[in-house]
Short mmCIF file of C-alpha atoms and ligand atoms in Angstrom, two decimals:
data_model
loop_
_atom_site.label_atom_id
_atom_site.label_comp_id
_atom_site.label_asym_id
_atom_site.label_seq_id
_atom_site.Cartn_x
_atom_site.Cartn_y
_atom_site.Cartn_z
CA MET A 1 141.21 -65.57 -21.64
CA GLN A 2 141.49 -62.10 -23.45
CA ILE A 3 139.58 -59.32 -21.97
CA THR A 4 139.06 -55.69 -23.23
CA ALA A 5 137.63 -53.28 -21.07
CA THR A 6 137.72 -49.36 -20.55
CA VAL A 7 139.28 -48.50 -17.32
CA ASN A 8 139.44 -44.74 -16.26
CA GLY A 9 138.62 -43.99 -20.08
CA SER A 10 141.40 -45.86 -21.52
CA GLU A 11 141.08 -49.28 -23.25
CA VAL A 12 143.22 -51.96 -21.62
CA VAL A 13 143.62 -55.46 -23.02
CA ARG A 14 144.96 -58.24 -20.83
CA ASP A 15 144.94 -61.94 -20.70
CA VAL A 16 143.56 -63.31 -17.31
CA GLU A 17 142.35 -66.50 -15.91
CA PRO A 18 138.57 -66.57 -15.50
CA ARG A 19 138.74 -67.04 -11.91
CA VAL A 20 140.47 -63.63 -11.20
CA LEU A 21 138.29 -61.31 -9.24
CA LEU A 22 137.93 -57.68 -10.65
CA VAL A 23 139.47 -56.28 -7.48
CA HIS A 24 142.51 -58.14 -7.99
CA TYR A 25 142.60 -57.68 -11.51
CA LEU A 26 142.74 -53.88 -11.00
CA ARG A 27 145.14 -53.97 -8.20
CA GLU A 28 147.77 -56.84 -9.44
CA VAL A 29 147.04 -56.91 -13.16
CA LEU A 30 146.69 -53.15 -13.76
CA GLY A 31 148.57 -51.86 -10.82
CA LEU A 32 145.65 -49.76 -9.77
CA THR A 33 146.05 -50.23 -5.98
CA GLY A 34 143.65 -47.37 -5.13
CA THR A 35 140.93 -49.75 -4.94
CA HIS A 36 141.41 -51.30 -1.63
CA TRP A 37 140.74 -55.15 -0.70
CA GLY A 38 139.06 -55.73 2.60
CA CYS A 39 136.58 -58.47 3.95
CA ASP A 40 136.77 -60.66 0.83
CA THR A 41 132.75 -61.41 1.49
CA SER A 42 130.86 -58.58 -0.12
CA ASN A 43 130.24 -56.74 3.11
CA CYS A 44 132.77 -54.09 3.71
CA GLY A 45 132.75 -52.27 0.44
CA THR A 46 136.16 -50.78 0.27
CA CYS A 47 136.45 -52.72 -2.94
CA VAL A 48 133.51 -50.64 -4.61
CA VAL A 49 134.38 -49.48 -8.19
CA LEU A 50 131.92 -48.13 -10.72
CA LEU A 51 130.87 -50.45 -13.50
CA ASP A 52 129.16 -48.74 -16.38
CA GLY A 53 128.57 -46.06 -13.69
CA GLN A 54 127.19 -48.04 -10.95
CA PRO A 55 128.80 -49.10 -7.87
CA VAL A 56 129.69 -52.75 -7.46
CA LYS A 57 131.70 -54.61 -5.14
CA SER A 58 134.56 -55.74 -7.23
CA CYS A 59 135.37 -58.62 -4.91
CA THR A 60 132.45 -60.11 -6.09
CA VAL A 61 132.65 -59.69 -9.61
CA LEU A 62 134.94 -61.79 -12.24
CA ALA A 63 137.28 -59.81 -14.12
CA ALA A 64 135.78 -61.48 -16.99
CA MET A 65 132.62 -59.96 -16.56
CA VAL A 66 133.84 -56.35 -17.35
CA ASP A 67 134.94 -57.35 -20.82
CA GLY A 68 133.43 -54.82 -23.25
CA HIS A 69 132.41 -52.67 -20.26
CA GLU A 70 133.50 -49.55 -18.49
CA VAL A 71 135.30 -49.39 -15.19
CA ARG A 72 136.09 -46.46 -13.02
CA THR A 73 138.23 -46.64 -9.98
CA VAL A 74 139.47 -43.87 -7.61
CA GLU A 75 142.32 -43.19 -9.87
CA GLY A 76 139.86 -42.30 -12.38
CA LEU A 77 138.07 -39.37 -10.18
CA ALA A 78 140.21 -36.40 -10.83
CA ASP A 79 140.55 -34.74 -14.18
CA GLY A 80 144.28 -34.20 -14.38
CA ALA A 81 145.17 -31.91 -11.34
CA THR A 82 141.40 -31.04 -10.94
CA LEU A 83 140.11 -32.99 -7.94
CA ASP A 84 136.65 -34.52 -8.43
CA PRO A 85 134.00 -32.33 -6.10
CA VAL A 86 133.88 -35.55 -3.98
CA GLN A 87 137.66 -35.77 -3.52
CA GLN A 88 137.59 -31.97 -2.74
CA GLY A 89 134.55 -32.44 -0.03
CA PHE A 90 136.43 -35.28 1.56
CA MET A 91 139.22 -32.86 1.87
CA GLU A 92 137.14 -29.76 3.24
CA GLU A 93 135.14 -31.81 5.60
CA HIS A 94 137.88 -34.24 6.92
CA GLY A 95 135.81 -37.43 5.36
CA LEU A 96 138.81 -39.70 5.82
CA GLN A 97 140.66 -40.79 8.82
CA CYS A 98 142.70 -44.05 8.02
CA GLY A 99 141.60 -43.67 4.46
CA PHE A 100 140.89 -47.23 3.85
CA CYS A 101 137.08 -47.11 3.23
CA THR A 102 137.66 -43.82 1.21
CA PRO A 103 138.20 -45.18 -2.55
CA GLY A 104 134.84 -47.01 -2.23
CA MET A 105 132.95 -44.17 -0.38
CA MET A 106 134.37 -41.66 -2.88
CA LEU A 107 132.88 -43.91 -6.04
CA THR A 108 129.56 -44.44 -4.39
CA ALA A 109 129.31 -40.79 -3.73
CA ARG A 110 130.17 -40.12 -7.40
CA ALA A 111 127.49 -42.38 -8.81
CA LEU A 112 124.81 -40.91 -6.25
CA LEU A 113 125.47 -37.35 -7.27
CA ASP A 114 125.57 -38.27 -10.99
CA LYS A 115 121.95 -39.85 -10.27
CA ASN A 116 120.55 -37.42 -7.74
CA PRO A 117 122.65 -33.90 -7.79
CA HIS A 118 120.66 -32.92 -4.42
CA PRO A 119 120.48 -36.01 -2.00
CA ASP A 120 119.05 -35.53 1.38
CA GLU A 121 121.13 -36.68 4.28
CA GLY A 122 118.72 -39.91 4.32
CA GLU A 123 119.56 -40.60 0.65
CA ILE A 124 123.25 -40.28 1.17
CA ARG A 125 123.35 -42.62 4.16
CA GLU A 126 121.12 -45.11 2.60
CA ALA A 127 123.70 -44.78 -0.60
CA ILE A 128 126.59 -45.74 1.74
CA SER A 129 125.12 -48.32 3.95
CA GLY A 130 126.99 -51.26 2.41
CA GLN A 131 129.98 -49.75 3.24
CA ILE A 132 131.80 -49.58 6.41
CA CYS A 133 134.09 -47.11 7.91
CA ARG A 134 136.20 -48.86 10.64
CA CYS A 135 136.72 -45.54 12.01
CA THR A 136 133.05 -44.75 12.29
CA GLY A 137 133.47 -41.51 10.73
CA TYR A 138 130.40 -41.55 9.14
CA ALA A 139 129.24 -37.97 9.95
CA THR A 140 131.90 -36.43 8.31
CA ILE A 141 131.71 -38.70 5.34
CA VAL A 142 128.05 -37.62 5.07
CA ARG A 143 129.15 -34.09 5.29
CA SER A 144 131.64 -34.49 2.63
CA ILE A 145 129.40 -35.68 0.30
CA GLN A 146 126.94 -32.93 0.89
CA TRP A 147 129.82 -30.57 0.25
CA ALA A 148 130.41 -32.30 -3.09
CA ALA A 149 126.70 -31.73 -3.81
CA ALA A 150 126.81 -28.11 -2.87
CA HIS A 151 129.91 -27.32 -5.21
CA PRO A 152 129.13 -29.31 -8.25
CA ALA A 153 131.79 -28.04 -10.52
CA THR A 154 134.90 -27.03 -8.42
CA ALA A 155 138.45 -26.21 -9.57
CA ALA A 156 140.79 -27.10 -6.90
CA VAL A 157 144.24 -27.45 -8.44
CA ASP A 158 146.06 -26.24 -5.75
CA GLY A 159 143.75 -27.94 -3.28
CA THR A 160 141.61 -25.07 -2.26
CA ALA A 161 138.00 -24.92 -3.29
CA GLU A 162 137.12 -22.44 -5.76
CA THR A 163 133.88 -22.38 -7.34
CA VAL A 164 133.85 -22.05 -11.15
CA GLY A 165 130.48 -23.46 -11.96
CA ALA A 166 126.73 -23.02 -11.47
CA GLN A 167 125.56 -23.24 -7.58
CA ALA A 168 123.32 -26.14 -6.55
CA MET B 1 142.48 -64.69 0.00
CA GLN B 2 139.26 -66.29 -1.22
CA ILE B 3 139.84 -67.15 -4.88
CA PRO B 4 137.58 -69.84 -6.38
CA ALA B 5 138.93 -72.91 -8.06
CA PRO B 6 139.71 -72.64 -11.85
CA PHE B 7 136.76 -72.90 -14.16
CA ASP B 8 136.34 -72.16 -17.61
CA TYR B 9 134.19 -69.06 -18.86
CA VAL B 10 131.87 -68.55 -21.38
CA ARG B 11 129.60 -65.81 -22.55
CA ALA B 12 125.98 -66.74 -23.65
CA ALA B 13 124.75 -64.92 -26.52
CA SER B 14 121.13 -65.78 -26.12
CA VAL B 15 118.80 -67.90 -24.07
CA GLY B 16 119.08 -70.57 -26.76
CA ASP B 17 122.81 -70.32 -26.48
CA ALA B 18 122.86 -70.63 -22.82
CA LEU B 19 120.95 -73.83 -22.94
CA ALA B 20 123.09 -75.19 -25.58
CA LEU B 21 126.08 -74.42 -23.62
CA LEU B 22 124.65 -76.06 -20.53
CA GLU B 23 123.85 -79.14 -22.70
CA ARG B 24 127.38 -79.10 -24.17
CA HIS B 25 129.12 -78.79 -20.83
CA GLY B 26 127.06 -81.05 -18.99
CA PRO B 27 126.64 -81.48 -14.99
CA GLU B 28 129.41 -79.17 -14.06
CA SER B 29 128.10 -76.26 -15.73
CA ARG B 30 126.15 -73.45 -14.25
CA VAL B 31 124.84 -69.95 -15.18
CA VAL B 32 125.89 -67.16 -13.45
CA ALA B 33 123.60 -63.99 -13.23
CA GLY B 34 124.52 -61.39 -10.67
CA GLY B 35 127.04 -63.74 -9.03
CA HIS B 36 126.37 -62.48 -5.41
CA SER B 37 125.42 -65.94 -4.21
CA LEU B 38 127.40 -68.23 -6.62
CA LEU B 39 130.89 -66.39 -6.55
CA PRO B 40 130.73 -65.97 -2.72
CA MET B 41 130.20 -70.12 -2.60
CA MET B 42 133.01 -70.70 -5.30
CA LYS B 43 135.42 -68.40 -3.24
CA LEU B 44 134.68 -70.69 -0.15
CA ARG B 45 134.88 -73.81 -2.39
CA LEU B 46 131.44 -74.78 -1.46
CA ALA B 47 130.78 -74.68 -5.16
CA ARG B 48 133.21 -75.93 -7.88
CA PRO B 49 131.49 -75.75 -11.18
CA GLU B 50 133.75 -76.42 -14.17
CA TRP B 51 132.22 -74.18 -16.48
CA LEU B 52 130.52 -70.76 -15.88
CA ILE B 53 128.01 -69.44 -18.30
CA ASP B 54 127.69 -65.87 -18.03
CA ILE B 55 124.25 -64.73 -18.67
CA ASN B 56 124.57 -60.82 -17.83
CA GLY B 57 124.67 -60.06 -21.64
CA LEU B 58 121.21 -61.25 -22.04
CA ALA B 59 119.26 -57.97 -22.24
CA GLU B 60 116.09 -60.26 -23.45
CA LEU B 61 116.08 -61.51 -19.85
CA ASP B 62 115.81 -57.88 -18.16
CA PHE B 63 112.16 -56.39 -18.17
CA VAL B 64 109.15 -55.75 -16.29
CA THR B 65 106.19 -55.72 -18.26
CA GLU B 66 102.55 -55.10 -17.16
CA GLU B 67 99.89 -57.28 -18.94
CA ILE B 68 96.25 -57.36 -18.40
CA ASP B 69 96.27 -59.83 -15.35
CA ARG B 70 100.07 -60.16 -14.19
CA LEU B 71 103.18 -58.31 -14.10
CA SER B 72 105.97 -60.08 -16.05
CA ILE B 73 109.45 -59.64 -14.53
CA GLY B 74 112.26 -60.90 -16.38
CA ALA B 75 115.00 -63.36 -14.66
CA LEU B 76 117.89 -61.09 -15.02
CA THR B 77 116.16 -58.23 -13.41
CA ARG B 78 118.23 -56.60 -10.96
CA HIS B 79 116.94 -55.83 -7.30
CA THR B 80 117.99 -52.20 -8.01
CA THR B 81 115.73 -52.23 -11.06
CA LEU B 82 112.71 -53.65 -8.80
CA LEU B 83 113.13 -51.03 -6.54
CA GLU B 84 112.97 -48.23 -8.60
CA SER B 85 110.20 -49.17 -10.65
CA ALA B 86 107.04 -47.42 -9.81
CA LEU B 87 105.19 -50.01 -11.54
CA VAL B 88 106.27 -52.53 -9.23
CA GLY B 89 105.72 -50.55 -5.96
CA ARG B 90 102.20 -49.56 -7.15
CA LEU B 91 101.01 -53.24 -8.10
CA PHE B 92 103.04 -55.08 -5.50
CA PRO B 93 104.22 -52.79 -2.43
CA ILE B 94 105.52 -56.06 -0.88
CA VAL B 95 108.43 -56.24 -3.57
CA HIS B 96 109.56 -52.62 -2.38
CA ASP B 97 109.08 -53.44 1.21
CA ALA B 98 111.64 -56.36 0.56
CA GLU B 99 113.85 -54.96 -1.69
CA ARG B 100 114.38 -52.00 0.69
CA VAL B 101 116.08 -54.59 3.16
CA ILE B 102 117.57 -56.96 0.68
CA ALA B 103 121.49 -56.56 1.46
CA ASP B 104 122.51 -52.91 0.48
CA PRO B 105 122.23 -50.91 -2.40
CA VAL B 106 125.62 -51.95 -3.81
CA VAL B 107 124.80 -55.46 -3.80
CA ARG B 108 121.36 -54.85 -5.25
CA ASN B 109 123.04 -53.40 -8.20
CA ARG B 110 124.18 -56.90 -9.21
CA GLY B 111 121.65 -59.50 -7.66
CA THR B 112 118.77 -60.70 -9.65
CA ILE B 113 115.38 -62.02 -9.00
CA GLY B 114 116.32 -65.13 -11.12
CA GLY B 115 119.29 -65.69 -9.41
CA SER B 116 117.65 -65.20 -5.96
CA LEU B 117 114.89 -67.74 -6.58
CA CYS B 118 117.34 -70.35 -8.14
CA GLN B 119 119.40 -70.03 -5.05
CA ALA B 120 116.66 -71.11 -2.58
CA ASP B 121 118.36 -69.78 0.45
CA PRO B 122 115.91 -70.56 3.21
CA ALA B 123 116.54 -66.60 4.08
CA GLU B 124 116.04 -65.32 0.57
CA ASP B 125 113.44 -62.58 0.93
CA LEU B 126 112.15 -62.87 -2.86
CA SER B 127 111.06 -66.28 -2.37
CA THR B 128 108.86 -65.52 0.39
CA VAL B 129 107.72 -62.66 -1.55
CA CYS B 130 106.67 -64.57 -4.59
CA ASP B 131 105.28 -67.24 -2.58
CA VAL B 132 102.59 -65.13 -1.26
CA LEU B 133 101.73 -63.48 -4.17
CA ARG B 134 101.32 -66.80 -5.88
CA ALA B 135 103.88 -66.34 -8.29
CA SER B 136 104.72 -68.59 -11.28
CA VAL B 137 108.27 -69.11 -12.71
CA VAL B 138 108.88 -69.69 -16.30
CA ILE B 139 111.66 -72.44 -17.00
CA VAL B 140 113.11 -73.20 -20.29
CA GLY B 141 115.18 -76.42 -21.08
CA PRO B 142 115.98 -78.82 -23.85
CA GLY B 143 112.06 -79.83 -23.56
CA GLY B 144 110.79 -76.55 -24.16
CA GLU B 145 109.06 -74.01 -21.81
CA ARG B 146 107.13 -74.73 -18.86
CA GLU B 147 105.19 -72.52 -16.14
CA VAL B 148 105.59 -73.70 -12.50
CA ASP B 149 103.93 -72.48 -9.30
CA MET B 150 106.05 -71.25 -6.50
CA ALA B 151 104.68 -74.25 -4.42
CA ASP B 152 106.06 -76.60 -6.88
CA PHE B 153 109.25 -74.56 -7.59
CA HIS B 154 110.31 -74.98 -4.17
CA ARG B 155 112.32 -78.35 -3.51
CA GLY B 156 113.90 -77.63 -0.24
CA PRO B 157 116.70 -75.35 0.84
CA TYR B 158 119.09 -74.38 -2.27
CA GLU B 159 116.96 -76.66 -4.41
CA SER B 160 114.40 -75.68 -7.06
CA ALA B 161 112.52 -77.32 -9.60
CA CYS B 162 115.22 -75.58 -12.20
CA GLU B 163 117.03 -78.60 -13.42
CA GLN B 164 120.64 -78.30 -14.20
CA SER B 165 120.10 -78.20 -18.10
CA GLU B 166 117.19 -75.39 -17.61
CA MET B 167 117.05 -71.93 -17.10
CA VAL B 168 114.37 -69.63 -15.40
CA THR B 169 113.57 -66.67 -17.76
CA GLU B 170 110.70 -65.05 -16.28
CA ILE B 171 108.70 -64.61 -13.05
CA ARG B 172 105.05 -63.83 -13.35
CA LEU B 173 103.06 -62.18 -10.42
CA PRO B 174 99.20 -62.13 -11.07
CA ILE B 175 97.21 -59.00 -10.63
CA VAL B 176 94.51 -59.39 -8.46
CA ALA B 177 92.02 -56.72 -7.79
CA ARG B 178 91.12 -55.51 -4.08
CA SER B 179 94.39 -56.92 -2.84
CA GLY B 180 97.27 -55.41 -0.81
CA SER B 181 100.48 -57.02 0.14
CA ALA B 182 103.32 -56.19 2.66
CA TYR B 183 106.78 -57.60 3.92
CA GLU B 184 108.57 -56.94 7.25
CA LYS B 185 111.90 -58.30 8.32
CA VAL B 186 113.99 -58.07 11.45
CA GLU B 187 117.89 -58.04 10.68
CA ARG B 188 120.90 -57.67 13.14
CA ARG B 189 121.99 -54.73 11.28
CA VAL B 190 121.69 -52.93 8.06
CA GLY B 191 122.12 -55.05 4.90
CA ASP B 192 122.08 -58.39 6.68
CA TRP B 193 120.07 -61.53 6.23
CA ALA B 194 117.03 -62.13 8.03
CA VAL B 195 117.03 -63.00 11.60
CA ALA B 196 112.99 -63.66 10.54
CA ALA B 197 110.63 -61.88 8.23
CA SER B 198 107.00 -62.36 7.15
CA GLY B 199 105.31 -61.49 4.09
CA ALA B 200 101.37 -61.37 3.26
CA SER B 201 98.89 -60.70 0.77
CA VAL B 202 95.42 -60.03 1.47
CA THR B 203 92.46 -59.92 -0.74
CA LEU B 204 89.05 -58.18 0.37
CA ALA B 205 85.51 -59.03 -0.68
CA GLU B 206 83.02 -56.23 -1.49
CA ASP B 207 81.62 -56.66 2.15
CA GLY B 208 84.79 -55.94 3.37
CA THR B 209 85.57 -59.65 4.69
CA VAL B 210 88.93 -61.26 3.60
CA ALA B 211 88.31 -63.18 0.31
CA ASP B 212 91.69 -64.77 0.21
CA ALA B 213 95.24 -64.56 2.01
CA CYS B 214 98.53 -65.98 2.02
CA ILE B 215 101.36 -65.74 4.49
CA GLY B 216 104.95 -66.54 4.34
CA LEU B 217 107.86 -66.70 6.75
CA THR B 218 111.50 -66.09 5.82
CA ALA B 219 114.53 -67.81 7.76
CA LEU B 220 111.98 -69.58 10.02
CA GLY B 221 112.33 -73.11 8.76
CA MET B 222 108.88 -73.25 6.89
CA GLU B 223 108.38 -75.35 3.67
CA GLY B 224 105.98 -73.33 1.71
CA VAL B 225 103.50 -70.86 3.18
CA ALA B 226 101.67 -71.03 6.48
CA THR B 227 98.25 -72.12 5.24
CA ALA B 228 96.40 -72.72 8.69
CA ALA B 229 97.26 -69.02 9.46
CA ALA B 230 95.97 -67.69 6.14
CA GLN B 231 92.94 -70.01 6.35
CA SER B 232 91.81 -68.56 9.69
CA LEU B 233 91.34 -65.29 8.09
CA ILE B 234 89.05 -66.25 5.34
CA GLY B 235 85.40 -64.87 5.53
CA ARG B 236 86.11 -62.95 8.43
CA GLN B 237 86.20 -59.15 9.00
CA PRO B 238 89.85 -58.26 9.14
CA THR B 239 90.10 -57.31 12.76
CA GLU B 240 93.05 -57.17 15.28
CA GLU B 241 91.53 -60.39 17.07
CA ALA B 242 91.72 -61.94 13.39
CA PHE B 243 95.51 -60.82 12.80
CA VAL B 244 96.31 -62.16 16.60
CA GLU B 245 95.03 -65.33 15.50
CA ALA B 246 96.74 -65.50 12.44
CA GLY B 247 99.97 -64.71 13.82
CA ARG B 248 99.79 -67.24 16.55
CA LEU B 249 98.98 -69.95 13.95
CA ALA B 250 102.02 -68.74 12.05
CA ALA B 251 104.30 -68.81 14.92
CA GLU B 252 102.95 -72.33 15.59
CA ALA B 253 103.67 -73.50 12.20
CA SER B 254 107.29 -72.23 12.26
CA HIS B 255 110.20 -74.24 12.96
CA PRO B 256 113.00 -71.84 13.73
CA THR B 257 116.72 -73.09 14.73
CA ASP B 258 118.68 -71.57 17.37
CA ASP B 259 121.81 -69.80 15.66
CA GLN B 260 123.81 -66.81 16.04
CA ARG B 261 121.15 -64.73 14.70
CA GLY B 262 118.79 -65.72 17.77
CA PRO B 263 117.22 -68.29 19.90
CA VAL B 264 114.04 -70.06 18.80
CA ASP B 265 111.68 -68.14 21.24
CA TYR B 266 112.87 -64.93 19.94
CA LYS B 267 112.48 -66.07 16.48
CA ARG B 268 108.89 -67.60 17.00
CA HIS B 269 108.15 -64.39 18.78
CA LEU B 270 108.97 -62.56 15.35
CA ALA B 271 107.01 -64.82 13.44
CA ASP B 272 103.94 -64.01 15.47
CA GLU B 273 104.77 -60.24 15.84
CA LEU B 274 105.96 -59.80 12.08
CA THR B 275 102.76 -61.57 10.92
CA ARG B 276 100.45 -59.45 12.50
CA ARG B 277 102.13 -56.16 11.28
CA VAL B 278 102.29 -57.37 7.71
CA LEU B 279 98.37 -58.42 7.70
CA ARG B 280 97.38 -54.88 8.90
CA LEU B 281 99.49 -53.25 6.30
CA ALA B 282 98.46 -55.66 3.51
CA THR B 283 94.74 -55.20 4.58
CA GLN B 284 95.23 -51.49 4.71
CA ARG B 285 96.42 -51.39 1.00
CA ALA B 286 94.05 -53.58 0.01
CA GLY B 287 91.16 -51.43 1.32
CA GLN B 288 93.29 -48.65 -0.83
CA SER B 289 93.56 -50.91 -4.17
CA ALA B 290 89.83 -51.48 -3.51
CA ARG B 291 88.80 -47.74 -3.58
CA THR B 292 91.39 -46.84 -6.52
CA GLY B 293 90.67 -49.86 -8.59
CA SER B 294 94.51 -50.60 -8.68
CA GLY B 295 96.19 -54.00 -8.44
CA SER B 296 98.02 -55.92 -5.38
C1 FAD C 1 126.65 -59.41 1.20
C2 FAD C 1 125.18 -59.77 0.64
C3 FAD C 1 124.12 -59.80 1.59
C4 FAD C 1 122.89 -60.42 0.95
N1 FAD C 1 121.69 -60.12 1.91
C5 FAD C 1 120.68 -60.53 1.10
C6 FAD C 1 119.45 -60.50 1.72
O1 FAD C 1 119.25 -59.82 2.99
N2 FAD C 1 118.22 -60.91 1.72
C7 FAD C 1 118.31 -61.78 0.27
O2 FAD C 1 117.38 -62.18 -0.12
N3 FAD C 1 119.32 -62.15 -0.36
C8 FAD C 1 120.58 -61.37 -0.13
N4 FAD C 1 121.80 -61.77 -0.61
C9 FAD C 1 121.76 -62.26 -1.90
C10 FAD C 1 121.30 -61.55 -3.42
O3 FAD C 1 120.21 -61.20 -3.05
C11 FAD C 1 121.97 -62.32 -4.34
O4 FAD C 1 122.21 -61.56 -5.41
C12 FAD C 1 120.77 -63.33 -4.84
O5 FAD C 1 120.65 -64.28 -3.89
C13 FAD C 1 121.25 -64.35 -6.00
O6 FAD C 1 121.11 -63.37 -7.29
P1 FAD C 1 122.42 -63.57 -8.42
O7 FAD C 1 121.95 -63.16 -9.56
O8 FAD C 1 123.63 -62.90 -7.57
O9 FAD C 1 122.51 -65.09 -8.53
P2 FAD C 1 123.78 -65.63 -8.91
O10 FAD C 1 124.75 -65.79 -7.79
O11 FAD C 1 124.51 -65.48 -10.26
O12 FAD C 1 123.26 -67.34 -9.07
C14 FAD C 1 122.51 -67.96 -7.77
C15 FAD C 1 122.23 -69.40 -8.35
O13 FAD C 1 121.15 -69.20 -9.24
C16 FAD C 1 121.70 -69.87 -10.24
N5 FAD C 1 120.85 -68.91 -11.34
C17 FAD C 1 121.15 -67.44 -11.46
N6 FAD C 1 120.24 -67.22 -12.30
C18 FAD C 1 119.74 -68.00 -13.04
C19 FAD C 1 118.61 -68.16 -14.05
N7 FAD C 1 118.01 -67.29 -14.73
N8 FAD C 1 118.41 -69.55 -14.34
C20 FAD C 1 118.88 -70.60 -13.75
N9 FAD C 1 119.52 -70.56 -12.60
C21 FAD C 1 120.12 -69.26 -12.36
C22 FAD C 1 122.98 -69.81 -10.55
O14 FAD C 1 123.54 -70.84 -11.31
C23 FAD C 1 123.30 -70.00 -9.07
O15 FAD C 1 123.10 -71.31 -8.93
C24 FAD C 1 122.76 -61.11 -0.15
C25 FAD C 1 124.28 -61.20 -0.96
C26 FAD C 1 125.20 -60.82 -0.37
C27 FAD C 1 126.59 -61.08 -1.33
#
């Protein structure tokens, strides 16, 4: 069947079998391998992407279900050479070790901050509670998200933080 | 890699359209809502529908409305919506107690109340919640619309009164004055299904005695509610002794099985302890509701 979706801001039209899961559509059909494929059982959360702005586990959504909807993956976080504050935060605070859970963690963080720009630590921990970091690097992930909350508009073309917007 | 067996997919444009599609495609067709129970089963090939009828576009089934004597909830209302609804939390704190521990926030963005009740997993938290609130379920089908009490909606594990050619459209929670409700679950880790859970609703009479009570247990091998435990409270002052007795009776009525989540003795102990806790909290909330004149 033909599906038309907006992926990272661009409209894409593809023919897929109805049984294709969103995670495989993104990785194999669109080549967006930044979305990782993990446990296959909706538990680990490494496959989290944003569907109409909300985090979902893409191993438990059919590609067919995003027809007419907007999907944002980790590839759509940066604005050109400008990293999203969440990405910058993961650099500043060493939010990744092996990097496997990182795309899902960053997208959940983005959705959290869009809804609640000043989350407390408990709210951050709750937001990422459906995602597993196999390196158990939760403390630095939480700090990375706190960093992003404190630097809502950051230009970091060369990878260094430089606050250009209003502070939290 | 877990991939479902091949199927055909169609999006319903309205409830009427979904029913027509169910009729046209027959017994091997199923509706899919959040897909967070059905898709995992299809990936494991435990379910192999030939047609999936997607109802995610039916905004008409996504609502929470307060009426004079009840709260009406559309079948497609997501867990997250219920958890974020201040109205739901004020009228039925038990729903928020349960929603906070159903899966995780990301799963809750997809799963729906209608899907939860229709899935009828013995560990489904909202089934117990709806039982103790004495909810009713609106089912539509080729023969029209009917309203079914939770007691009749249950047909056993993974079975409900909603037939293959029918759909659940709405869940109705009666608003009862001077009432309180609570739910508590023990899980192995965050986001997991219950090892055991208990839910209760309590209505207080003017003189402070228990006018009505309902107790339900999750993942404890119960069909329906713990009637004797609830009965033991009626007409009595809601004292600790009364809760201890009700907890004991609830544990007695449970039929837990030994599995990876724990042995029988432990689960029976949880039935007892969790029932006491939810009775205490539900009674306290009923007292608040009696003072402020708000709902359950
Ligand atoms: C990792 C994980 C952890 C979970 N943990 C918990 C937990 O702790 N507690 C808990 O209670 N649940 C838990 N769940 C289940 C979750 O709440 C599901 O979302 C829910 O059980 C099903 O809702 P759904 O909308 O996804 O249903 P679907 O998967 O879409 O459907 C389930 C069944 O209901 C039928 N159906 C759906 N909607 C309707 C309707 N309107 N009318 C008629 N039939 C319908 C479908 O045909 C299917 O048979 C968990 C799920 C996952 C993936």
